[in-house]
Coordinates of C-alpha atoms in Angstrom, one line a residue:
M13 CA -57.1 -165.8 104.7
V14 CA -53.6 -166.2 106.0
R15 CA -51.8 -169.4 104.3
G16 CA -48.6 -169.4 106.3
P17 CA -46.5 -167.3 108.5
I18 CA -45.6 -163.9 107.3
S19 CA -41.8 -163.2 107.4
P20 CA -40.4 -159.8 108.5
M21 CA -39.1 -159.1 105.1
T22 CA -42.7 -159.4 103.5
I23 CA -43.8 -156.7 106.3
L24 CA -40.9 -154.5 105.3
A25 CA -41.7 -154.7 101.8
A26 CA -45.3 -154.1 102.2
D27 CA -44.4 -150.8 104.4
S28 CA -42.0 -149.7 101.7
D29 CA -44.6 -150.0 99.0
C30 CA -47.3 -148.2 101.2
A31 CA -44.5 -145.4 101.7
S32 CA -43.8 -145.1 98.1
S33 CA -47.4 -144.9 97.1
A34 CA -48.1 -142.2 99.6
T35 CA -45.1 -140.1 98.4
T36 CA -46.2 -140.6 94.9
S37 CA -49.5 -139.4 95.7
A38 CA -48.4 -136.5 97.8
I39 CA -46.1 -135.4 94.9
T40 CA -48.9 -135.7 92.3
T41 CA -51.2 -133.6 94.5
T42 CA -48.4 -130.9 95.2
L43 CA -47.1 -130.5 91.6
P44 CA -50.5 -129.1 90.0
L45 CA -50.7 -126.7 93.1
S46 CA -47.3 -125.6 92.8
G47 CA -47.6 -125.0 89.1
A48 CA -50.8 -123.0 89.6
R49 CA -49.1 -120.9 92.0
A50 CA -46.2 -120.3 89.5
T51 CA -48.7 -119.4 86.9
S52 CA -50.7 -117.2 89.0
A53 CA -47.5 -115.2 89.9
Q54 CA -46.3 -115.0 86.2
Y55 CA -49.9 -113.7 85.2
T56 CA -49.9 -111.0 88.1
R57 CA -46.2 -109.9 86.8
I58 CA -47.6 -109.6 83.3
Q59 CA -50.6 -107.6 84.6
V60 CA -48.4 -105.3 86.4
G61 CA -46.0 -104.9 83.4
V62 CA -49.1 -104.1 81.3
A63 CA -50.3 -101.5 83.7
L64 CA -46.8 -99.9 83.8
L65 CA -46.6 -99.8 80.1
S66 CA -50.0 -98.4 79.6
A67 CA -49.4 -95.6 82.3
R68 CA -46.1 -94.8 80.7
V69 CA -47.6 -94.7 77.1
Q70 CA -50.3 -92.3 78.8
V71 CA -47.7 -90.2 80.2
R72 CA -45.9 -89.8 76.9
E73 CA -49.3 -89.0 74.9
R74 CA -50.2 -86.3 77.6
S75 CA -46.6 -84.9 77.4
S76 CA -46.7 -84.8 73.6
M77 CA -50.1 -83.1 73.5
K78 CA -48.8 -80.5 75.9
S79 CA -45.6 -79.7 73.8
V80 CA -47.7 -79.5 70.6
G81 CA -50.2 -77.1 72.6
R82 CA -47.1 -75.1 73.9
T83 CA -45.4 -74.8 70.3
L84 CA -48.7 -73.4 68.8
L85 CA -49.0 -70.8 71.7
A86 CA -45.5 -70.0 71.2
V87 CA -45.9 -69.5 67.5
V88 CA -49.0 -67.2 68.3
A89 CA -47.2 -65.2 70.7
G90 CA -44.1 -64.7 68.4
M91 CA -46.3 -63.6 65.4
A92 CA -48.6 -61.3 67.6
L93 CA -45.4 -59.5 68.7
A94 CA -43.9 -59.3 65.3
F95 CA -47.2 -57.7 63.9
A96 CA -47.3 -55.3 66.7
L97 CA -43.8 -54.1 66.1
V98 CA -44.4 -54.2 62.1
V99 CA -47.3 -52.0 62.7
A100 CA -45.1 -49.5 65.0
V101 CA -42.5 -49.3 62.1
E102 CA -45.1 -48.5 59.5
W103 CA -46.4 -46.0 61.8
F104 CA -43.0 -44.3 62.0
S105 CA -42.6 -44.7 58.4
S106 CA -45.9 -42.7 57.7
V107 CA -44.8 -40.0 60.1
V108 CA -41.6 -39.4 58.9
H109 CA -42.3 -39.9 55.1
P110 CA -46.2 -39.4 54.8
L111 CA -48.3 -39.7 51.6
P112 CA -48.1 -36.7 49.4
A113 CA -51.2 -34.6 49.0
D114 CA -51.5 -35.6 45.4
F115 CA -51.3 -39.4 46.1
N116 CA -52.8 -41.4 43.5
G117 CA -52.8 -44.7 44.9
N118 CA -49.7 -45.8 43.4
M119 CA -47.8 -47.2 46.5
G120 CA -44.8 -48.3 44.3
E121 CA -44.0 -44.7 43.4
H122 CA -44.3 -43.6 47.1
V123 CA -42.0 -46.5 48.0
R124 CA -39.5 -45.4 45.4
R125 CA -39.1 -42.0 47.1
Y126 CA -38.1 -43.3 50.4
P127 CA -35.3 -41.4 51.8
H128 CA -32.3 -43.6 52.3
W129 CA -32.1 -42.9 56.0
I130 CA -35.6 -44.0 56.6
L131 CA -34.9 -47.2 54.8
G132 CA -31.7 -47.6 57.1
V133 CA -33.8 -47.2 60.2
V134 CA -36.4 -49.9 58.8
V135 CA -33.6 -52.4 58.2
L136 CA -32.6 -52.1 61.9
A137 CA -36.2 -52.1 63.0
W138 CA -37.0 -55.3 61.1
G139 CA -33.8 -56.8 62.4
A140 CA -35.0 -56.0 66.0
T141 CA -38.5 -57.2 65.2
S142 CA -37.2 -60.6 63.7
T143 CA -35.0 -61.1 66.8
A144 CA -37.6 -60.3 69.4
A145 CA -40.4 -62.4 67.6
T146 CA -38.1 -65.6 67.3
W147 CA -36.7 -65.1 71.0
V148 CA -40.6 -65.0 72.4
A149 CA -41.5 -68.1 70.3
S150 CA -38.1 -70.1 71.4
R151 CA -38.4 -69.1 75.0
V152 CA -42.1 -70.1 75.3
G153 CA -42.4 -73.1 73.0
G154 CA -38.5 -74.3 72.2
R155 CA -36.5 -74.1 69.1
L156 CA -39.2 -75.5 66.8
A157 CA -41.5 -72.6 67.6
G158 CA -38.6 -70.0 66.9
I159 CA -38.0 -71.7 63.5
I160 CA -41.7 -71.5 62.4
V161 CA -42.0 -68.0 63.4
A162 CA -38.7 -67.3 61.4
L163 CA -40.3 -69.0 58.2
L164 CA -43.5 -67.1 58.5
L165 CA -41.6 -63.7 58.7
A166 CA -39.3 -64.8 55.9
W167 CA -42.2 -65.4 53.7
A168 CA -43.8 -61.9 54.7
L169 CA -40.7 -60.3 54.2
I170 CA -39.9 -61.9 50.6
F171 CA -43.6 -60.9 49.6
N172 CA -42.9 -57.4 50.7
L173 CA -39.6 -56.9 49.0
T174 CA -40.6 -58.4 45.7
M175 CA -44.0 -56.6 45.4
L176 CA -42.6 -53.0 46.0
P177 CA -39.9 -51.3 44.1
Y178 CA -37.4 -50.7 47.1
A179 CA -33.7 -49.6 46.6
T180 CA -31.4 -52.6 45.7
W181 CA -29.2 -51.9 48.5
F182 CA -32.1 -51.9 50.8
K183 CA -33.1 -55.3 49.6
I184 CA -29.8 -56.8 49.8
A185 CA -29.5 -55.3 53.6
M186 CA -32.7 -56.9 54.6
F187 CA -32.0 -60.3 53.0
S188 CA -28.5 -60.3 54.9
A189 CA -29.7 -59.0 58.3
F190 CA -32.9 -61.1 58.6
P191 CA -31.4 -64.5 58.9
I192 CA -28.8 -63.4 61.6
A193 CA -31.5 -61.6 63.6
C194 CA -33.5 -64.7 63.5
L195 CA -30.5 -66.9 64.5
L196 CA -29.9 -64.7 67.2
G197 CA -33.3 -64.8 68.5
I198 CA -33.7 -68.5 68.5
W199 CA -30.2 -69.0 69.9
Y200 CA -30.7 -66.8 72.8
G201 CA -34.2 -67.5 73.5
R202 CA -33.7 -71.6 73.7
R203 CA -35.2 -73.1 76.8
V204 CA -32.4 -74.4 79.0
P205 CA -33.7 -77.3 81.5
S206 CA -33.2 -76.6 85.2
P207 CA -30.9 -78.8 87.1
A208 CA -34.0 -80.4 88.8
A209 CA -35.5 -81.4 85.7
A210 CA -32.2 -82.5 84.2
D211 CA -31.9 -84.8 87.5
G212 CA -35.3 -86.0 87.1
R213 CA -35.0 -87.0 83.7
L214 CA -31.8 -89.0 84.4
A215 CA -33.5 -90.6 87.3
R216 CA -36.4 -91.9 84.9
H217 CA -33.7 -93.4 82.5

């Protein structure tokens, strides 16, 4: 019920209140929507980041397993070559210095009678064997594989030289030549990455 005339100022105030109320309602309605969109975008980014991290971890695990397999294969290959060459050296030794007809099973006495020139050839042959075996292992599986083969050969060499009565100079020569031969095999057999692989690693980093 209208009690009196309505002034223009009253109409303007009413319009202003309505506009303000509409704006507030619009803002109140829009803000939750904008927050939901922002939360959804952040959640999407998190999902993408987790997926990328998971993929990177899987790639590293596969690479690690592949590296272990390659190392084991390299050690087996190096030791197989060393075994074949040692058998060849033993065969040469048995040909040039065969067991006597009256051999009674005393291997120590037979070794003590080895001619010095045969022992000199054995030093060279063992050095070549150590170099070849560690070279193959390092070439196939890297430096670690070459070191493992060198340690295994060192154990075999120490066992052989301490169990049989070889000449003193022969033992000194073997212990001196062996580490040099292994270092040469590991050094020259190390795997050098190709330029393409190096560029790929730099690009990933």
